[in-house]
Short mmCIF file of C-alpha atoms in Angstrom, two decimals:
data_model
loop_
_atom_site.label_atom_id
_atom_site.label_comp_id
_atom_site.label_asym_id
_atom_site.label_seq_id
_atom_site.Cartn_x
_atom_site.Cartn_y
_atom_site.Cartn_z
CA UNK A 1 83.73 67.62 59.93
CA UNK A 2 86.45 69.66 62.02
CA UNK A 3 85.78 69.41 64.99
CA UNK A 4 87.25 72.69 66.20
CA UNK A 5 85.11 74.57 63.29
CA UNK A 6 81.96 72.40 65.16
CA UNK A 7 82.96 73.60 68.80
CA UNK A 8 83.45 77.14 68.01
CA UNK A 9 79.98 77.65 66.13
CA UNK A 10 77.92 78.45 69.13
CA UNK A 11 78.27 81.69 71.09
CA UNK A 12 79.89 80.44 74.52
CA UNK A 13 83.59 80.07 74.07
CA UNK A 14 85.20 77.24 76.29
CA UNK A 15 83.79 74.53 78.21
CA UNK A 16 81.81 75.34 81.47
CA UNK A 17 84.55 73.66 83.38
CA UNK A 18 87.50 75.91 81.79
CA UNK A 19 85.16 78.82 82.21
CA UNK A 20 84.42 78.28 85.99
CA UNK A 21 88.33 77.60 86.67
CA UNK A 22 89.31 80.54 84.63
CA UNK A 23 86.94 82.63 86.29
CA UNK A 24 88.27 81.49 89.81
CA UNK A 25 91.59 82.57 89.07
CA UNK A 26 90.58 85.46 87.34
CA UNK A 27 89.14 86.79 91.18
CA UNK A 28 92.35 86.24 92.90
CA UNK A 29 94.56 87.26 90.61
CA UNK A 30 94.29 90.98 91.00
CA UNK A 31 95.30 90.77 94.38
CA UNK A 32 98.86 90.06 93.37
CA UNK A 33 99.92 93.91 93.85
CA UNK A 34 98.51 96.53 95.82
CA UNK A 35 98.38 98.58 93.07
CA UNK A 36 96.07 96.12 91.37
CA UNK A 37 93.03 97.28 93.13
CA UNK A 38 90.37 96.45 91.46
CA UNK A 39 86.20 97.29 90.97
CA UNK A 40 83.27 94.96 90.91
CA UNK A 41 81.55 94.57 87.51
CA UNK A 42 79.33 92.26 84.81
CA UNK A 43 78.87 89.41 87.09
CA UNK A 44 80.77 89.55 89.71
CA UNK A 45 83.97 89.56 88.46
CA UNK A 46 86.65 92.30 89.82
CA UNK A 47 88.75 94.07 87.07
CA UNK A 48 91.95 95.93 87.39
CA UNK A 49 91.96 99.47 87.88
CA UNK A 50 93.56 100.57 85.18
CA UNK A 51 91.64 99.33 82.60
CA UNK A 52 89.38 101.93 80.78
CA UNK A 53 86.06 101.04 82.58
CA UNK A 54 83.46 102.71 80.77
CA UNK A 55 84.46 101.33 77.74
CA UNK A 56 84.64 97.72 79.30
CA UNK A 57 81.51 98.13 80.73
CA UNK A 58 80.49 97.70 76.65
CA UNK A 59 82.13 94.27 76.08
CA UNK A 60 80.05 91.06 76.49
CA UNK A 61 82.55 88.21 75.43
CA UNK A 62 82.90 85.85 77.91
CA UNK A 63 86.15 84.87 77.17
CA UNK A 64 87.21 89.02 77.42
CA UNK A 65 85.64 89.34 80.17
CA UNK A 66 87.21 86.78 82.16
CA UNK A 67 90.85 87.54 80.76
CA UNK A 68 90.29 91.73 81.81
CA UNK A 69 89.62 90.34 85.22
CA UNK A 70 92.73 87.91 85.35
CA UNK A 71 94.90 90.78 84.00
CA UNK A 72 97.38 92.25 86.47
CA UNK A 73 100.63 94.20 86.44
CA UNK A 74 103.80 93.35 87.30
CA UNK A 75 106.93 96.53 87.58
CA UNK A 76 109.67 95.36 85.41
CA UNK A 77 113.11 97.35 85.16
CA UNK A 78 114.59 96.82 81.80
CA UNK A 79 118.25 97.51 81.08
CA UNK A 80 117.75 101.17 79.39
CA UNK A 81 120.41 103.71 79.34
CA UNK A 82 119.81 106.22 82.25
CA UNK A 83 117.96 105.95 85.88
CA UNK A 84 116.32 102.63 85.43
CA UNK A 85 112.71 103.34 86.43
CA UNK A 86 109.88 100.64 86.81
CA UNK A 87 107.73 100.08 83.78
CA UNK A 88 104.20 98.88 85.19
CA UNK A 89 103.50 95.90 82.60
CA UNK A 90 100.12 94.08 82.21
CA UNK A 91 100.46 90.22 81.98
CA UNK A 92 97.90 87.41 81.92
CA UNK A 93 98.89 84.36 82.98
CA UNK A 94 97.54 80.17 83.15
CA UNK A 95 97.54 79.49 86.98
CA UNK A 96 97.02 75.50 87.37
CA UNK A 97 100.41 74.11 84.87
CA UNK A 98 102.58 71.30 85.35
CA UNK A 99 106.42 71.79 85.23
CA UNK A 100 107.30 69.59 82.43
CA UNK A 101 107.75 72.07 79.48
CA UNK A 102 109.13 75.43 78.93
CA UNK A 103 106.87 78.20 79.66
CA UNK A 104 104.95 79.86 76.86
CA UNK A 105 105.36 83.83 76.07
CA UNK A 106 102.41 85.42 74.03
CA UNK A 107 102.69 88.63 72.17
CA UNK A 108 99.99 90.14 70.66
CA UNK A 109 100.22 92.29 66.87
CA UNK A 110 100.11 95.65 66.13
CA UNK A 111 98.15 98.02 68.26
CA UNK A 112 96.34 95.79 69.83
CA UNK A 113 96.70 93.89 73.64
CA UNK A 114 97.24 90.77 75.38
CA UNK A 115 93.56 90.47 75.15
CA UNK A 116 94.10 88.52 71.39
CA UNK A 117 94.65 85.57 73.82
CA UNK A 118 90.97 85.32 75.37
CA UNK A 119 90.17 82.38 73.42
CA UNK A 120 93.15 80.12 73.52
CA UNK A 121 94.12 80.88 77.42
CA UNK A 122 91.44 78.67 79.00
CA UNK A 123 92.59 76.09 76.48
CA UNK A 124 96.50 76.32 77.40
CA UNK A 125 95.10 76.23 81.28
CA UNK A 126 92.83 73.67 80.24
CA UNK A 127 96.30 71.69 79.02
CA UNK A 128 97.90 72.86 82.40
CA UNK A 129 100.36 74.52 80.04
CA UNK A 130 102.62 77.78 81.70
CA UNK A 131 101.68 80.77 79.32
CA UNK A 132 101.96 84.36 79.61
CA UNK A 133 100.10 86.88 77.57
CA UNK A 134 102.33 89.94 77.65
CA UNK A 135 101.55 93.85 76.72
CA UNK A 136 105.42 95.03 75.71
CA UNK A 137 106.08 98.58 76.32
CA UNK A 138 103.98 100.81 74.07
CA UNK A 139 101.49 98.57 73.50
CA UNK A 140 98.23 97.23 75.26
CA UNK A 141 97.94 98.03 78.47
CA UNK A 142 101.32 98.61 80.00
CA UNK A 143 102.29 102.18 81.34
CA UNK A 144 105.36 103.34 79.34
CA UNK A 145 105.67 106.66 81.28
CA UNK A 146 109.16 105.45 82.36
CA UNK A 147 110.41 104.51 78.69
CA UNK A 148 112.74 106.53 76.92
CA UNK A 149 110.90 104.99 73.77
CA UNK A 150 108.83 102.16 72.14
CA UNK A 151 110.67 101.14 69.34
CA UNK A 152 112.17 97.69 68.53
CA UNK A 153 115.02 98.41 70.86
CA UNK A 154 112.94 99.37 74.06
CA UNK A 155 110.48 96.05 72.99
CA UNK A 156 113.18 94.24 73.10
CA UNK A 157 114.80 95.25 76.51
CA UNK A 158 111.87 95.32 78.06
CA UNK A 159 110.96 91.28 76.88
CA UNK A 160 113.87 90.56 78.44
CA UNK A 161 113.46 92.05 81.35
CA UNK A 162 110.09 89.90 81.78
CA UNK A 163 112.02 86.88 80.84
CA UNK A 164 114.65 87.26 83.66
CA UNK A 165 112.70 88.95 86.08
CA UNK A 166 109.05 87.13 86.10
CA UNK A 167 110.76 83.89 84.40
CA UNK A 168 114.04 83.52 86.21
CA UNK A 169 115.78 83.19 82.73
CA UNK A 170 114.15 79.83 81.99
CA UNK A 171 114.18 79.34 78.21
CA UNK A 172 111.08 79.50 76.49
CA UNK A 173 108.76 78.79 74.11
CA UNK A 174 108.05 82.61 72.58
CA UNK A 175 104.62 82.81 70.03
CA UNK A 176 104.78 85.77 68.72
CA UNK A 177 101.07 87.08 65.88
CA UNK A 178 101.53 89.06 63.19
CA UNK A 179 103.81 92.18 64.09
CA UNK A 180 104.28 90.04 67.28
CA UNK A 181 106.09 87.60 65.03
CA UNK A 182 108.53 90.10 64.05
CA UNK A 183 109.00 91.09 68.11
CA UNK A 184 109.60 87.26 68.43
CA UNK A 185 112.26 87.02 65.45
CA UNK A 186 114.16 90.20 67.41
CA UNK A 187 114.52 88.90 70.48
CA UNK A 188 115.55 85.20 69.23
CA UNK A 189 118.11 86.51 66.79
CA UNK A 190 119.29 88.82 70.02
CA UNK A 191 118.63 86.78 72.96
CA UNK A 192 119.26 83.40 71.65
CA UNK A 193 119.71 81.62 75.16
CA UNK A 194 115.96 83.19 76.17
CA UNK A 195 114.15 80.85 72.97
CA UNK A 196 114.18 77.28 72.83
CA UNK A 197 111.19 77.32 70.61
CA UNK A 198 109.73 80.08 67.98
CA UNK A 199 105.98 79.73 67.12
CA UNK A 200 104.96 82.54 64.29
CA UNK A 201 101.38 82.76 63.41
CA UNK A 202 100.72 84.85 60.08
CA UNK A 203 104.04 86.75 61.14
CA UNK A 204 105.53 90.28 59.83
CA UNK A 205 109.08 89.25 58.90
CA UNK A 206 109.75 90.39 55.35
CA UNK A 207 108.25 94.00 55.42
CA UNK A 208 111.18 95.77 56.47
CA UNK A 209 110.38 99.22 57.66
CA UNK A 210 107.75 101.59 58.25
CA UNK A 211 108.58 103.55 54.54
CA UNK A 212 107.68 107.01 54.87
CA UNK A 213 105.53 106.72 57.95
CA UNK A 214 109.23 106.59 60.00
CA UNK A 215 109.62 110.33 58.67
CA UNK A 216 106.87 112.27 58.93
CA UNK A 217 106.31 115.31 61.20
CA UNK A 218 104.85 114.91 64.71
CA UNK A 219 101.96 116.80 63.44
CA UNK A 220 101.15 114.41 60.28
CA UNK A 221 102.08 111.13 62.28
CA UNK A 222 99.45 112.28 65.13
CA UNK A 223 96.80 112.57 62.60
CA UNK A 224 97.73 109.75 60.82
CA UNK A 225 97.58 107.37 63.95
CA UNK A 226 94.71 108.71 65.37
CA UNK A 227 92.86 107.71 62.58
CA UNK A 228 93.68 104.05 63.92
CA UNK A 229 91.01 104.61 66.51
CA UNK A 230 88.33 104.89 64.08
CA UNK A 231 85.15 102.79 64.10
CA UNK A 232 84.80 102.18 60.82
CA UNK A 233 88.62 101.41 60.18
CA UNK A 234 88.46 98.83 63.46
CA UNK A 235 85.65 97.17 61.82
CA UNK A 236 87.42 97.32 58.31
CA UNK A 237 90.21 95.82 59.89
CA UNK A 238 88.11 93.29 61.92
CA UNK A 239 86.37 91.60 59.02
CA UNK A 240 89.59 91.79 57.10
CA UNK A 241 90.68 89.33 59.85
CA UNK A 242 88.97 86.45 59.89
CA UNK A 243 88.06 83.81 57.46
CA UNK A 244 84.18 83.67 58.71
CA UNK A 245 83.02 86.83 59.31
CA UNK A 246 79.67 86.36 60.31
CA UNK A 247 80.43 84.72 63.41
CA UNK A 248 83.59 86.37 64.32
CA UNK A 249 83.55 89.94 62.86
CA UNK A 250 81.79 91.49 64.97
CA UNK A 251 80.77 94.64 66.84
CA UNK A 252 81.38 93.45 70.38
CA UNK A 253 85.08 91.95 68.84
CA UNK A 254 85.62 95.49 67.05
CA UNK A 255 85.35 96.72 70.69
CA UNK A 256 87.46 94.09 72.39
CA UNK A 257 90.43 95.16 69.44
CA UNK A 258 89.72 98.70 70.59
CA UNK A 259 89.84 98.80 73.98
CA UNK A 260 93.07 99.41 74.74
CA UNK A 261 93.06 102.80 72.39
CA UNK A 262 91.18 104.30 75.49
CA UNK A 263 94.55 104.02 77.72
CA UNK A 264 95.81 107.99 78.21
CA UNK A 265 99.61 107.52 76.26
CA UNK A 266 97.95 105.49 73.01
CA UNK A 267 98.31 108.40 70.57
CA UNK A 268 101.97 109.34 71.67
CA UNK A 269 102.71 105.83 72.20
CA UNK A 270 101.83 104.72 68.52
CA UNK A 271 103.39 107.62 66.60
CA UNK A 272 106.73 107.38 68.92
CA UNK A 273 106.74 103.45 67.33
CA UNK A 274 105.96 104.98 64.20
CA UNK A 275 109.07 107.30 64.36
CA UNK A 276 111.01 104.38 65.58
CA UNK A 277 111.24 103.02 61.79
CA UNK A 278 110.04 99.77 63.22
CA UNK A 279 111.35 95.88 62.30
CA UNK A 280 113.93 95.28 59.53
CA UNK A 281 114.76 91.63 59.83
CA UNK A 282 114.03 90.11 56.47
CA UNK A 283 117.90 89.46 56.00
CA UNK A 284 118.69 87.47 59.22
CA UNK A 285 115.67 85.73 59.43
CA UNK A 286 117.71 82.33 58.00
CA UNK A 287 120.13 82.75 61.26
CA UNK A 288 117.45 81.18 63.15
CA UNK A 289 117.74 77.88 61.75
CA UNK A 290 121.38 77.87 63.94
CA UNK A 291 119.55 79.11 66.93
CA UNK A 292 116.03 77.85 67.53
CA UNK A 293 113.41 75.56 66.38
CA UNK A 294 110.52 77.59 64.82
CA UNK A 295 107.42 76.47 63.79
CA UNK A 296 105.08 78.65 61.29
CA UNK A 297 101.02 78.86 61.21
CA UNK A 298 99.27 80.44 59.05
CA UNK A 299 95.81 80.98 58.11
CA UNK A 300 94.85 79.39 54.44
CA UNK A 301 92.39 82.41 54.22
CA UNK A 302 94.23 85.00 55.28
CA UNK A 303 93.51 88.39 53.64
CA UNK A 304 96.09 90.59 55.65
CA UNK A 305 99.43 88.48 54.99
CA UNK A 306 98.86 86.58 52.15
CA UNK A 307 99.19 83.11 52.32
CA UNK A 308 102.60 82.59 50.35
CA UNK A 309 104.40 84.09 53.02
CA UNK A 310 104.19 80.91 55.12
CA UNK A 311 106.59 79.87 52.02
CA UNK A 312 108.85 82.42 52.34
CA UNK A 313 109.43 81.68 55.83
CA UNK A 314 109.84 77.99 54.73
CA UNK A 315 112.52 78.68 51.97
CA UNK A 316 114.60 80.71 54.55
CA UNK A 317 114.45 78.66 57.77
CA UNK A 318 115.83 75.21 56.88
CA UNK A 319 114.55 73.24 59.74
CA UNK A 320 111.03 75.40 59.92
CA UNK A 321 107.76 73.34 60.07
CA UNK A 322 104.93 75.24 58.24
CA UNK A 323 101.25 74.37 59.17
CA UNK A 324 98.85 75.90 57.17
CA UNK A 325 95.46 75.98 59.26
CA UNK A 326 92.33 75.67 57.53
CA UNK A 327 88.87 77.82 58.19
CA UNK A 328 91.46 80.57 59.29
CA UNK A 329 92.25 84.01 58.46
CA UNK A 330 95.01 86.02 60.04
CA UNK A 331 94.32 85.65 63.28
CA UNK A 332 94.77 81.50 64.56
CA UNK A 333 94.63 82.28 68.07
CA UNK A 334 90.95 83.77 67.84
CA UNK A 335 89.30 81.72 64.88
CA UNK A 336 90.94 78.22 65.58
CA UNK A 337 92.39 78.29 69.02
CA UNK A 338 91.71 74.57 70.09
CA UNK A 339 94.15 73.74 66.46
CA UNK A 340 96.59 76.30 68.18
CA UNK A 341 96.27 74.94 71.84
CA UNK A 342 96.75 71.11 70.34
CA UNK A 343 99.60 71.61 68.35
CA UNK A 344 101.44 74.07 70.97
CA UNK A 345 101.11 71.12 73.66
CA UNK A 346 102.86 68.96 70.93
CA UNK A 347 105.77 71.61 70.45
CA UNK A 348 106.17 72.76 74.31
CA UNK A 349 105.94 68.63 75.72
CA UNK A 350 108.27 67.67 72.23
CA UNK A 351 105.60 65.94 70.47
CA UNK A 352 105.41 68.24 67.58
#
């Protein structure tokens, strides 16, 4: 049997001993800024005060749980034209690593937050592996008051500003999900020296554009986003996810996928993105074979990106490895994270 199908099909994710350290660092954590003041909830645990509470207060996952309460924000000035201005930016990060591998930057796919990482953080603490789960401007739960957008641009100034800032320009190893993939692809293809090592899982690369969604009026591309918030379309969008539903798909993850849609600039946020015209990168995407290393997971069951576009990646990256991952929808990091964890300690120690 696979053993990572075996450990996940029980309702507690993690071990009690990566739960009980993640949960220690998860109290401290929030005392890193003043401005990360923080209330008592579910168990003890303190969470952040800028996370919607109410609508926390409805989550049960462990693993969410202990990640809202690790979550903290650190003020970032990317290199924008105008008055640079501080852009508050929410960050989870492993606590106990050893200093023998690049450090690993997580970003999360569309509309959606740094909360995709519950399950496989305790696992890449677990490995005492550096990794940051990071909400870039516009999405999650970073304030993008001070942006002067969200497109692919301000995404990718604002990554690098996290690189050089939090990760004093130490190259990295940048993981990057679905529309996270094609954030990831950006910023290698622009900030070369930043990525020693590319990690897609069931990435956006070869869709290039938003189509007409780039040119609607403010009007029709309010109405059309807010429909993103809907219950029924979460859940649609949930089950379409994962391989097994039943144990994955459901209501409390809906409302984990959801939660950040409760943050005050969502709605603005998501049709300024929209207006953006989003990623066209399908044409470079063979530059990175002179740049990088990437690597390329993808779910064998994965109804969102089909399967065959691990190929496509393949056919234009010469030196890309492809791992298909079996059991596994579109989402890696949540239905097989211990697969993920193991074969990210290979790439970030040089094992792979």
């Amino acid at each position: 049997k696979n053993p990572s199908k075996n450990r996940w099909n029980r309702p507690v994710i993690g071990t009690s001993q990566s739960r009980a350290s993640f949960a220690a660092r998860c109290s401290s954590s929030t005392q890193i800024q003043d401005a990360n003041r923080s209330r008592e909830k579910k168990g003890g645990r303190q969470f952040p005060d800028f996370l919607p509470d109410s609508y926390l207060a409805e989550i049960e996952e462990t693993a969410c749980l202990d990640m809202a309460a690790s979550m903290r924000r650190v003020n970032l000035t990317p290199n924008w034209e105008g008055e640079a201005q501080p852009v508050p930016t929410s960050v989870v990060s492993t606590q106990h690593v050893a200093d023998d591998h690049a450090p690993v930057v997580m970003l999360h796919g569309f509309d959606s937050s740094c909360l995709e990482f519950r399950r496989i953080m305790p696992l890449l603490e677990e490995r005492r592996i550096e990794a940051h789960a990071v909400d870039l401007v516009g999405w999650g739960f970073t304030d993008a008051g001070a942006a002067p957008g969200v497109g692919p641009e301000q995404k990718r100034a604002h990554l690098e500003a996290f690189w050089r800032e939090e990760l004093n320009g130490r190259p990295i190893t940048l993981l990057g999900c679905s529309l996270g993939g094609a954030v990831a692809i950006d910023f290698a293809l622009s900030v070369p020296e930043a990525v020693k090592a590319l990690v897609l899982v069931d990435a956006q690369g070869f869709i290039d554009g938003l189509g007409a969604m780039a040119s609607m009026p403010q009007w029709a591309a309010k109405l059309g986003v807010s429909v993103l918030k809907a219950v029924p379309l979460r859940n649609a969008a949930n089950k379409m996810a994962y391989a097994n539903k039943d144990l994955f798909a459901t209501e409390d993850a809906m409302r984990v996928g959801r939660l950040h849609c409760h943050m005050p600039n969502w709605l603005d946020n998501n049709v300024s993105y929209m207006q953006s015209g989003g990623y066209s990168l399908s044409s470079s995407i063979p530059k990175l074979a002179e740049l990088t290393e990437t690597h390329v997971f993808w779910g064998a069951q994965d109804e969102i990106l089909e399967p065959e576009t691990a190929d496509k990646f393949r056919n234009a990256i010469s030196n890309a490895t492809v791992t298909m991952v079996d059991d596994c929808g579109h989402v890696a990091h949540l239905e097989q994270p211990i697969v993920l964890a193991d074969r990210l300690d290979a790439i970030v120690r040089n094992k792979a």
